[in-house]
CSV table of C-alpha atoms and ligand atoms in Angstrom, one decimal:
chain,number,residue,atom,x,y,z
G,1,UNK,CA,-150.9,140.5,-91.3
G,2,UNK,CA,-147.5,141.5,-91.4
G,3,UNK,CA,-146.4,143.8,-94.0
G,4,UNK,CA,-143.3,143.0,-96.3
G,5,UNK,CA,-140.1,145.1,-95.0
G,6,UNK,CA,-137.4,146.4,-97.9
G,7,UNK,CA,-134.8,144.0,-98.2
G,8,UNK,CA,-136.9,141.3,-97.6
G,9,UNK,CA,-137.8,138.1,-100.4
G,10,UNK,CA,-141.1,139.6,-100.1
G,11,UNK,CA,-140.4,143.3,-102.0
G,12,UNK,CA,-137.6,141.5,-104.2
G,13,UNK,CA,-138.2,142.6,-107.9
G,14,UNK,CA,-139.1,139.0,-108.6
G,15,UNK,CA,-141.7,138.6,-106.5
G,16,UNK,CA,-143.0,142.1,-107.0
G,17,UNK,CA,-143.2,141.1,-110.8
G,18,UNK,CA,-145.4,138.2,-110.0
G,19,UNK,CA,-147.4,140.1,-108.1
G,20,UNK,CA,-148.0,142.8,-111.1
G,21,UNK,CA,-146.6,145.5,-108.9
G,22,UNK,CA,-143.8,148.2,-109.9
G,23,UNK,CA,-140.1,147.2,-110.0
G,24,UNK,CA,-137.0,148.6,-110.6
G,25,UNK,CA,-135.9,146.1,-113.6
G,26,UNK,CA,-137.5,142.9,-115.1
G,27,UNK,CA,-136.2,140.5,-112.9
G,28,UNK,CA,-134.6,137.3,-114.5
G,29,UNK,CA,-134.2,133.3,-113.6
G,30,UNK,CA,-133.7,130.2,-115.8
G,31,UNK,CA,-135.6,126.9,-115.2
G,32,UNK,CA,-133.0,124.1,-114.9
G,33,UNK,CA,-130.3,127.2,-114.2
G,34,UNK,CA,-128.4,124.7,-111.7
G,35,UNK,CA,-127.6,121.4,-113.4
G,36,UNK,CA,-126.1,119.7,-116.2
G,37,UNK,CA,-124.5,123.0,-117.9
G,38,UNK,CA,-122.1,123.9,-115.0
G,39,UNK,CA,-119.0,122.0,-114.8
G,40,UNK,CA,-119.3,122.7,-110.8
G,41,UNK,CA,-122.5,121.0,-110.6
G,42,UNK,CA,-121.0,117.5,-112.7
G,43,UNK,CA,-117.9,117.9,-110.2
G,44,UNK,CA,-120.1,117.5,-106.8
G,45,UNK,CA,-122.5,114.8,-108.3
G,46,UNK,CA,-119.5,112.6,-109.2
G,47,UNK,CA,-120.4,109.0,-107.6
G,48,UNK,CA,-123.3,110.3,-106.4
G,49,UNK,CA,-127.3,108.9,-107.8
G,50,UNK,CA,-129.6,112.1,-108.6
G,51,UNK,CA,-132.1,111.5,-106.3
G,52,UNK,CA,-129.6,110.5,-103.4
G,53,UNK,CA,-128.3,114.0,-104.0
G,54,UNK,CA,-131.4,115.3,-103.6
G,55,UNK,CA,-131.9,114.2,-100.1
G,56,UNK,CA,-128.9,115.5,-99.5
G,57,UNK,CA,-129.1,119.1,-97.5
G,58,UNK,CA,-126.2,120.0,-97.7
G,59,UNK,CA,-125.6,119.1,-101.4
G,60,UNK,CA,-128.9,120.9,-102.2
G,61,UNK,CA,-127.8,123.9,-100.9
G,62,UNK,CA,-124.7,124.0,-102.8
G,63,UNK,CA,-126.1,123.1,-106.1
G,64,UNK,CA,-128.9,126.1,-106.0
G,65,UNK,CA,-126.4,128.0,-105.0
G,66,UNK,CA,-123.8,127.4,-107.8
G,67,UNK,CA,-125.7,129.5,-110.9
G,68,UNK,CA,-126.6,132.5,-108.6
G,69,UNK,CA,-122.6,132.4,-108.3
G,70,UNK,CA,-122.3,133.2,-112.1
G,71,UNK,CA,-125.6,134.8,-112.8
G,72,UNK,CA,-126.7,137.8,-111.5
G,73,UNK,CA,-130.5,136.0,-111.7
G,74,UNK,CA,-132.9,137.3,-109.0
G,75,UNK,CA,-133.9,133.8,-107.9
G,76,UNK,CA,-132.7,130.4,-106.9
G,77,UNK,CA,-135.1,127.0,-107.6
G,78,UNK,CA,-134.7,125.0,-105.0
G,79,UNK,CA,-131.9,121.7,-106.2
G,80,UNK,CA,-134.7,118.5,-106.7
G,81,UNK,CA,-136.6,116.9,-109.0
G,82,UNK,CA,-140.5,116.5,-110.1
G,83,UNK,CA,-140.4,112.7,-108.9
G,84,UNK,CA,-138.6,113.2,-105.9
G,85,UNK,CA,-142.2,113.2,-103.6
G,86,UNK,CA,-143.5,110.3,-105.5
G,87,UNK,CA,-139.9,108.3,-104.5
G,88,UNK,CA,-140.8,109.7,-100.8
G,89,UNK,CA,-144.1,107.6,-100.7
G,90,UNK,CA,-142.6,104.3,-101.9
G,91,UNK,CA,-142.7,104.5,-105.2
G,92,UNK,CA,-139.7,102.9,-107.1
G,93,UNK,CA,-138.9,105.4,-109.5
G,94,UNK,CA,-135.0,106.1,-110.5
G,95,UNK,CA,-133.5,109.0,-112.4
G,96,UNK,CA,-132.0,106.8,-115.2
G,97,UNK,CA,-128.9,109.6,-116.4
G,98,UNK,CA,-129.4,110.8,-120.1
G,99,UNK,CA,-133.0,109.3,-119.9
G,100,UNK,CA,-135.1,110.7,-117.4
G,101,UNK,CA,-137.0,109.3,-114.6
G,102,UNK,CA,-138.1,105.4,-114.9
G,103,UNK,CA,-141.2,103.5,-112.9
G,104,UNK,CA,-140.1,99.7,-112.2
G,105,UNK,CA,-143.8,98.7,-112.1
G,106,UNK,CA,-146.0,101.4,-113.5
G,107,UNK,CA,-149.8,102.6,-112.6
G,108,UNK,CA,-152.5,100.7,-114.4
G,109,UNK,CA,-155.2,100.0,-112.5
G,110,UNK,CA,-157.1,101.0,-109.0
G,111,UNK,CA,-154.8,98.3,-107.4
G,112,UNK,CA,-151.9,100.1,-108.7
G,113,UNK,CA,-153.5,104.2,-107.3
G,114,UNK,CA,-153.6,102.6,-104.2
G,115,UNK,CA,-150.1,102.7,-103.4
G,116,UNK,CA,-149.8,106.1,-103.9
G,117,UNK,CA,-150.2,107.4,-100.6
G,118,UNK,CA,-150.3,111.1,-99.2
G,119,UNK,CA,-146.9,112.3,-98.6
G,120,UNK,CA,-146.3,113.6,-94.5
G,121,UNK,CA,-143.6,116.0,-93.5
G,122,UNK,CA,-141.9,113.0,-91.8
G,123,UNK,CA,-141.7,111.5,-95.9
G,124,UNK,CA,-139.2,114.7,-96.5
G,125,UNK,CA,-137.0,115.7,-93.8
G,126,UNK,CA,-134.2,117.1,-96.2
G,127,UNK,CA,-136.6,119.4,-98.1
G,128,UNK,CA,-137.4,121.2,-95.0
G,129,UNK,CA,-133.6,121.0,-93.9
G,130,UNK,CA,-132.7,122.2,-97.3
G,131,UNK,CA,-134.9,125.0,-97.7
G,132,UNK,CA,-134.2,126.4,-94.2
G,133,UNK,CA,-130.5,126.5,-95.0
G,134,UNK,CA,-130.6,128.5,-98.5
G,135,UNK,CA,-133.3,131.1,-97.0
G,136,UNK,CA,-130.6,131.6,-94.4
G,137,UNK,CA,-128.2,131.9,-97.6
G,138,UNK,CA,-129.9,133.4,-99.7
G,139,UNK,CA,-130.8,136.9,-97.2
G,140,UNK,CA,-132.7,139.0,-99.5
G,141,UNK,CA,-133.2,136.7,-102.9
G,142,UNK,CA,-136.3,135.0,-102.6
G,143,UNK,CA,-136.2,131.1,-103.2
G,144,UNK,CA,-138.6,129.2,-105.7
G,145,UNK,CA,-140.4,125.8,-104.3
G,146,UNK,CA,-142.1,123.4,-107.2
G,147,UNK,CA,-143.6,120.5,-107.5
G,148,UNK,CA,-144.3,118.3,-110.7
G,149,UNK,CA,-148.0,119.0,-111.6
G,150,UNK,CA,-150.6,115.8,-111.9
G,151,UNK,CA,-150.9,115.4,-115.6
G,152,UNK,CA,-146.6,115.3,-115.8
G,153,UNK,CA,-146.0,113.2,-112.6
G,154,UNK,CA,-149.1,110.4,-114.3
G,155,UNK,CA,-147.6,110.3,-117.5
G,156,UNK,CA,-144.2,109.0,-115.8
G,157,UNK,CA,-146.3,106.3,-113.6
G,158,UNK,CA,-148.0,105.2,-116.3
G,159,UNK,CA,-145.8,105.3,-118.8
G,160,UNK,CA,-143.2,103.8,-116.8
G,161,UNK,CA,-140.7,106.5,-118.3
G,162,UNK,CA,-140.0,109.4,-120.5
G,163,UNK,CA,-142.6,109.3,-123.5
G,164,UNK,CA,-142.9,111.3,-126.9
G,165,UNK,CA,-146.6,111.6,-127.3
G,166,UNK,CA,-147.8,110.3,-123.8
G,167,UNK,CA,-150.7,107.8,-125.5
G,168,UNK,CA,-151.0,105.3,-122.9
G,169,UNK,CA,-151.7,108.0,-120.2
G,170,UNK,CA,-154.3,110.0,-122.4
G,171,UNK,CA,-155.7,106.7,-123.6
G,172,UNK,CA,-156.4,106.0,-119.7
G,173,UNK,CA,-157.5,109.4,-119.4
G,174,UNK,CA,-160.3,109.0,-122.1
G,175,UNK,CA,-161.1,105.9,-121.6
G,176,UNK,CA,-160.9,105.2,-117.6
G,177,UNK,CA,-162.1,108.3,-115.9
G,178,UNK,CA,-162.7,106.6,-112.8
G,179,UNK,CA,-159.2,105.6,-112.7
G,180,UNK,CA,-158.1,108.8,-113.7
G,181,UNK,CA,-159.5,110.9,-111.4
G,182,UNK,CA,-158.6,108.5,-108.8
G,183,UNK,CA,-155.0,108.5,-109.3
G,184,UNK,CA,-154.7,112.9,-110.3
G,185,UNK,CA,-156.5,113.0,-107.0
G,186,UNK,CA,-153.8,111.2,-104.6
G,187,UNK,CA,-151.0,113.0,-107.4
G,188,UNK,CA,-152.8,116.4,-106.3
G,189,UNK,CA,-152.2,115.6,-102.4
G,190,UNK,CA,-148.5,114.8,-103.4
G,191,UNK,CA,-148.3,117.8,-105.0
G,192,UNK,CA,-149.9,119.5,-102.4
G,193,UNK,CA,-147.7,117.8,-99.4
G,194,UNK,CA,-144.7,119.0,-101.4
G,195,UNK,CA,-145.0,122.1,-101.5
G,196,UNK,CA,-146.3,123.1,-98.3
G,197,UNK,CA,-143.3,121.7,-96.9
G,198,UNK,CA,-141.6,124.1,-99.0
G,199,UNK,CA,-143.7,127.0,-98.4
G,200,UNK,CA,-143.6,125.8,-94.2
G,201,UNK,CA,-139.9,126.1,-94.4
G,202,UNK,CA,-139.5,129.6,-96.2
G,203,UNK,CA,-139.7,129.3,-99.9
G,204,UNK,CA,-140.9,132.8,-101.2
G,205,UNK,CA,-142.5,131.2,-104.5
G,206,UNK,CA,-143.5,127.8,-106.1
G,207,UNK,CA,-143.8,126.9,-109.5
G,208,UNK,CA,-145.9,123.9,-110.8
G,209,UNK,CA,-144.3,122.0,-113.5
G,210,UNK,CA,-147.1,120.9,-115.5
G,211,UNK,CA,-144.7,120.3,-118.1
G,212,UNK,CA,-145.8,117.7,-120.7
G,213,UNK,CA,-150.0,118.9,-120.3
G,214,UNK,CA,-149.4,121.0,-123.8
G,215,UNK,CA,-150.8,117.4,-125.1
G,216,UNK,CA,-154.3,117.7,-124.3
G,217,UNK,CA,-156.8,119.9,-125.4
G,218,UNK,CA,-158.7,122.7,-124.2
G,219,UNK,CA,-161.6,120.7,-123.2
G,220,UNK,CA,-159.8,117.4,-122.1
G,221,UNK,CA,-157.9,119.9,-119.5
G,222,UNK,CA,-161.0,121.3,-118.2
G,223,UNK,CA,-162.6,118.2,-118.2
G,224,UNK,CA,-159.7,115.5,-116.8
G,225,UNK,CA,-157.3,118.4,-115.2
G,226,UNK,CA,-158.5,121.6,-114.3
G,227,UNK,CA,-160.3,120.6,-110.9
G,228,UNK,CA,-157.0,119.3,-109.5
G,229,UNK,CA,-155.0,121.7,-110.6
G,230,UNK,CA,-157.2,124.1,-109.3
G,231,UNK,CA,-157.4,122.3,-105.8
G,232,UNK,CA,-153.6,122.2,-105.8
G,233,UNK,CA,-153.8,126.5,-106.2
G,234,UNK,CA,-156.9,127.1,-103.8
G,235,UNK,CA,-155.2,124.6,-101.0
G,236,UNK,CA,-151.9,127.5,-101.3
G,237,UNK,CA,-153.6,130.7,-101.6
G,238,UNK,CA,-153.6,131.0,-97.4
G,239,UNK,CA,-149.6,131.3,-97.5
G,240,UNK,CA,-149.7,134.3,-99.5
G,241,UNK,CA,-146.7,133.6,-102.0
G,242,UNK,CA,-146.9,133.4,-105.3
G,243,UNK,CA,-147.9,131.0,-107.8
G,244,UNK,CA,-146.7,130.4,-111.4
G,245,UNK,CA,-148.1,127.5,-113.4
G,246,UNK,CA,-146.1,126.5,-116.1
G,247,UNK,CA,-146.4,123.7,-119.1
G,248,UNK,CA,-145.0,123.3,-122.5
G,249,UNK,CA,-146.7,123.8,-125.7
G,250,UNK,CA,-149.5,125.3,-123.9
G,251,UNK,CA,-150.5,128.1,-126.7
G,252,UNK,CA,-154.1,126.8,-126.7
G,253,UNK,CA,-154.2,126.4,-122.5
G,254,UNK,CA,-153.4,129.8,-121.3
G,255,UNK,CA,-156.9,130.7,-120.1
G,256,UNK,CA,-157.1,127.5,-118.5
G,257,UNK,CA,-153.4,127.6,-116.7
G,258,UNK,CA,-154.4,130.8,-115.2
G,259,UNK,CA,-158.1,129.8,-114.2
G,260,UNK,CA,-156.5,127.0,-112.2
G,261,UNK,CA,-155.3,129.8,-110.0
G,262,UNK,CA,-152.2,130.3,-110.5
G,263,UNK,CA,-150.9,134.3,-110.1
G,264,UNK,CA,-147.9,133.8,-112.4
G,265,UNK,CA,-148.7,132.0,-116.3
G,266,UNK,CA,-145.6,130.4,-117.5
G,267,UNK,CA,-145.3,130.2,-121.3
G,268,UNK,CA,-142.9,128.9,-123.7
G,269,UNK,CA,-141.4,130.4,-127.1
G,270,UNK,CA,-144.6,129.1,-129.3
G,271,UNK,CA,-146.4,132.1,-128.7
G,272,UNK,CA,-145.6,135.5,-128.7
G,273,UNK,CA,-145.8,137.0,-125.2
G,274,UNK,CA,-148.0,139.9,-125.6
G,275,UNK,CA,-150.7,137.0,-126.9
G,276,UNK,CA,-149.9,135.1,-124.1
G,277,UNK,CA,-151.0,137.7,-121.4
G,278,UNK,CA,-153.9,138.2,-123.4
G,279,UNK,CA,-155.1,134.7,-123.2
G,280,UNK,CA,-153.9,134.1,-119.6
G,281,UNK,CA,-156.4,136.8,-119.1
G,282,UNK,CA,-157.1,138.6,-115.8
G,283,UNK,CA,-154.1,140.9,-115.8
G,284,UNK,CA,-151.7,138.0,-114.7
G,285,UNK,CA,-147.9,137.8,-114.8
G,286,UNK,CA,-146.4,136.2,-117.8
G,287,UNK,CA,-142.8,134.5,-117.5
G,288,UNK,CA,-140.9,133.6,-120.2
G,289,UNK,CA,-140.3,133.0,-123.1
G,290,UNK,CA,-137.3,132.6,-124.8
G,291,UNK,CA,-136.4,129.4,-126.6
G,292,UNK,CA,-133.4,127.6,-124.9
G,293,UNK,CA,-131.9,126.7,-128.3
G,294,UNK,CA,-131.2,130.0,-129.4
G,295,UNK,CA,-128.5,130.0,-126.4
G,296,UNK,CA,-126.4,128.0,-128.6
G,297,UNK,CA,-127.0,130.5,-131.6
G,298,UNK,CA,-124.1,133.6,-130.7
G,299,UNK,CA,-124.8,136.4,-128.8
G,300,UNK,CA,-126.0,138.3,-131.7
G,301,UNK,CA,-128.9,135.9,-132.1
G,302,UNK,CA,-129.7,135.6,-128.0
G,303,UNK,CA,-129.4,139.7,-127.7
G,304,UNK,CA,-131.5,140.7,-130.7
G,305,UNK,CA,-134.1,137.9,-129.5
G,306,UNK,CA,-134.0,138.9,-125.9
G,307,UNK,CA,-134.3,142.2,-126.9
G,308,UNK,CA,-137.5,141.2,-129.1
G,309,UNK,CA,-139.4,139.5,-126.1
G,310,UNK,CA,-138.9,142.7,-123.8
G,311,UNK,CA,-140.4,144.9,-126.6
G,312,UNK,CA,-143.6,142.6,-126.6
G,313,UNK,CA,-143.4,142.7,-122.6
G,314,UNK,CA,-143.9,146.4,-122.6
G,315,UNK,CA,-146.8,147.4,-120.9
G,316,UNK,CA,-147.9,143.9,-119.7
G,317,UNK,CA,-149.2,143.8,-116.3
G,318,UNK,CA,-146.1,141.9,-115.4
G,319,UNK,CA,-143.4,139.6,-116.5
G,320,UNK,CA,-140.6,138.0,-115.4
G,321,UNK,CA,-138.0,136.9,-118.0
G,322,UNK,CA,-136.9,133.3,-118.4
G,323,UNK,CA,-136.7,130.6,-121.2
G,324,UNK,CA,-139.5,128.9,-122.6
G,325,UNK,CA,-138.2,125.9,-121.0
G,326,UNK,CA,-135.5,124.7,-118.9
G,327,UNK,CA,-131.8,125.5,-120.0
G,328,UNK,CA,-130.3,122.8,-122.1
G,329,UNK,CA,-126.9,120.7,-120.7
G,330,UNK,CA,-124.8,122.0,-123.4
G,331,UNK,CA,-125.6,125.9,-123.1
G,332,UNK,CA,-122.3,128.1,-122.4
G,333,UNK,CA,-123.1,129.5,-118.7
G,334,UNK,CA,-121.2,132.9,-119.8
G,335,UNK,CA,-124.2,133.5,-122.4
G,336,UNK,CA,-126.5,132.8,-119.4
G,337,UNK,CA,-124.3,135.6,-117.2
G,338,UNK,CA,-124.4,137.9,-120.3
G,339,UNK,CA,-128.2,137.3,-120.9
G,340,UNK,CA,-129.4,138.3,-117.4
G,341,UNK,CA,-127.4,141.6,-117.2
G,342,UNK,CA,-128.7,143.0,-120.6
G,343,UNK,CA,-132.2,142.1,-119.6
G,344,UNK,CA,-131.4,143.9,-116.1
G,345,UNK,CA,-130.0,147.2,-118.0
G,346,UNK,CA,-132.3,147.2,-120.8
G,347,UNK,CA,-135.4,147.6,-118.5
G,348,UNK,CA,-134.0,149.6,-116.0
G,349,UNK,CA,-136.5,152.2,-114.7
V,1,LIG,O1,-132.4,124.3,-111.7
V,1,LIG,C1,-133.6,123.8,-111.6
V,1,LIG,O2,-134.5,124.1,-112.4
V,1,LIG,C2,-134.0,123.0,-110.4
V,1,LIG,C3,-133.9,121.6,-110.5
V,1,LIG,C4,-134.9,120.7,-111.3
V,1,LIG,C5,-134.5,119.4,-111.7
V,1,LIG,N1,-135.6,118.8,-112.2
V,1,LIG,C6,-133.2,118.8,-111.5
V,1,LIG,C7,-132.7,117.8,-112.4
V,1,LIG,C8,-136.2,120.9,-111.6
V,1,LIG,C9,-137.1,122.1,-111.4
V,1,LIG,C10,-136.6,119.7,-112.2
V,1,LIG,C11,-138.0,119.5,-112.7
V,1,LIG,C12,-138.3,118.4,-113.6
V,1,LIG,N2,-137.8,117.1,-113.6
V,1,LIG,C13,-139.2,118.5,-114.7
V,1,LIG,C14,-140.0,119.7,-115.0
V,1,LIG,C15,-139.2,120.7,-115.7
V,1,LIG,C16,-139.0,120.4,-117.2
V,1,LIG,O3,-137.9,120.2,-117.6
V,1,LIG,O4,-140.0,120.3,-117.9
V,1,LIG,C17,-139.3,117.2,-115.3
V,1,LIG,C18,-140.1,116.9,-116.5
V,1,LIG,C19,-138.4,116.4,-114.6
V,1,LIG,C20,-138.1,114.9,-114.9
V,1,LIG,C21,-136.7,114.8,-115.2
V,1,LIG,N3,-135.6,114.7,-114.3
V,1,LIG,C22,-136.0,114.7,-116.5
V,1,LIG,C23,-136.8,114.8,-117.8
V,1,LIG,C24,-134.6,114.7,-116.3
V,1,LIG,C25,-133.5,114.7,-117.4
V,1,LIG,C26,-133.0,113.4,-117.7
V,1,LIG,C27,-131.7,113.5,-118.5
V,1,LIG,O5,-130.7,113.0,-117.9
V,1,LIG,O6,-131.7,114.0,-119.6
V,1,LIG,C28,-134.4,114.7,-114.9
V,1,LIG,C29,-133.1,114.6,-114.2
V,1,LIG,C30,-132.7,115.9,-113.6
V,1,LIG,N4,-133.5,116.7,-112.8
V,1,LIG,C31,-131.4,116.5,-113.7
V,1,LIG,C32,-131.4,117.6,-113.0
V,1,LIG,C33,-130.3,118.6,-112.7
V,1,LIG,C34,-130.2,115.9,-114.5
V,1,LIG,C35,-129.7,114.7,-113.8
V,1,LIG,C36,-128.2,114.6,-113.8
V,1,LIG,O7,-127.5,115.5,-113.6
V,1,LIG,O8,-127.8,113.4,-113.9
């Protein structure tokens, strides 16, 4: 056992935060803070496919670099994408730009699971290449792994795209269960494969993307999700970093997010975040929540807010700040910069 040394990722305030232990300020990132509302990041993916960049080390390290170059935000998310693993095993998925990722031929039917493979280190050089590179960058701030989670990554496969309401993946979900299971299992090892090789090559965190699970209910999750999400958690706990589990519209799933085993309960703007600890129950960490449109509102609006979330953060067993979901393309970067130093001051201890 080797014990965390000061300026280490290890006693950074973020990861202090998710582990419910003291820190000096509420620390501060925002999901989808490198992308689509920097003008740097458009410049360097000019002529270049999203997922091509993301097998690009050197690119990736550049791009999760560029926010921490305006924001004072104490993490980076490692530069990829949820469908980037399920690309790795063969599966012809494309990022279709302003739709989201696309399936050529999408999942079905046992024939179709099949495919699906378990992804090996050997799938992924460039995450490993990647990763080693920012940690070497990064010195003291710790770096965030994820992986899409297996209800988010089937409703692209089966959907064969971006979907409102996701009824052709719960219909197969109610009504195949053998099937089901069969293809969250092999998404699960994905999953699993992906983040490990994060984790293997330094990542301080990971984060699960469960993103689009808000759709099901209580006893569907626990049912139909729960046991893979909770394999994905139990298969990490060994490395020792922490793990945040995070969906959207997930008021009614807190309990179960943080029974999956996750140490860190993401939670969107829905719910107020005092509730929200409350229900993700067992004196977890709570990250979020503030709604990504009101960052187009004026700074009035986004301080007053902001300011409103940290009062109901006061005496929680931890939080860490962030939106309630990921930061939309057309958000002003400065409010972003602004944002993250009042939340910083504000909570200064
Ligand atoms: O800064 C970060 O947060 C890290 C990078 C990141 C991306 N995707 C890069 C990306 C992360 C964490 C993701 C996860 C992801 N991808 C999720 C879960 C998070 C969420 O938003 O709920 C989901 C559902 C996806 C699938 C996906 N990929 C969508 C819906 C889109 C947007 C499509 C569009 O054009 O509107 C993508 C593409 C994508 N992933 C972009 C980026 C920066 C934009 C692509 C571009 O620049 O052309």
């Amino acid at each position: 056992m080797t014990h965390p040394q000061p300026n280490q990722p290890q006693s950074s305030p973020f990861v202090r935060a998710c582990r419910g232990e003291p820190v000096p300020y509420t620390p501060i990132w925002f999901m989808r803070q490198a992308g689509r509302s920097l003008p740097e990041y458009k410049r360097v993916r000019e002529g270049i496919a999203m997922l091509d960049s993301c097998t690009r080390p050197e690119l990736v390290t550049e791009i999760t670099l560029q926010p921490l170059r305006r924001y004072d935000v104490d993490a980076a998310i490692l530069y990829s994408d949820i469908v980037v693993p399920l690309r790795a095993v063969g599966v012809d998925v494309d990022i279709k730009p302003g739709i989201g990722p696309v399936v050529e031929r999408p999942i079905r039917a046992m024939s179709d699971v099949a495919r699906l493979r378990p992804l090996e280190p050997a799938d992924v050089p460039f995450i490993g290449e990647a990763v080693k590179s920012l940690v070497g960058e990064l010195g003291d701030k710790p770096l965030i792994g994820f992986a899409g989670g297996p209800f988010t990554l089937a409703s692209y496969l089966v959907e064969g795209g971006p979907s409102k309401n996701h009824d052709r993946t719960k219909a197969l979900m109610y009504g195949e269960p053998e099937l089901w299971h069969a293809l969250m299992s092999r998404l699960t090892d994905i999953a699993i494969g992906f983040l490990q090789a994060q984790i293997e090559a330094g990542a301080s965190a990971v984060q699960l993307f469960d993103s689009w699970v808000g759709v099901v209910s209580p006893e569907d999750y626990r049912q139909s999700i729960l046991p893979h999400t909770r394999r994905i958690f139990s298969s990490l706990a060994a490395f020792g970093v922490p793990r945040i589990h995070f969906g959207v519209g997930t008021g009614e799933l807190l309990g179960l997010l943080g029974e999956a085993g996750a140490d860190v309960v993401g939670v969107d703007w829905r719910i107020p975040l005092d509730e929200a600890a409350r229900r993700a129950g067992g004196g977890k960490t709570v990250q979020g929540n503030l709604d990504p449109s009101v960052l187009l509102a004026g700074w009035d609006v986004v301080e007053a807010r902001a300011r409103a979330i940290l009062d109901h953060a006061k005496g929680l067993p931890g939080h860490v700040f962030n939106l309630g979901h990921g930061v939309l393309p057309e958000t002003d970067p400065d409010v972003l910069a602004r944002l993250t130093d009042l939340v910083h001051e504000v909570t200064a201890r």
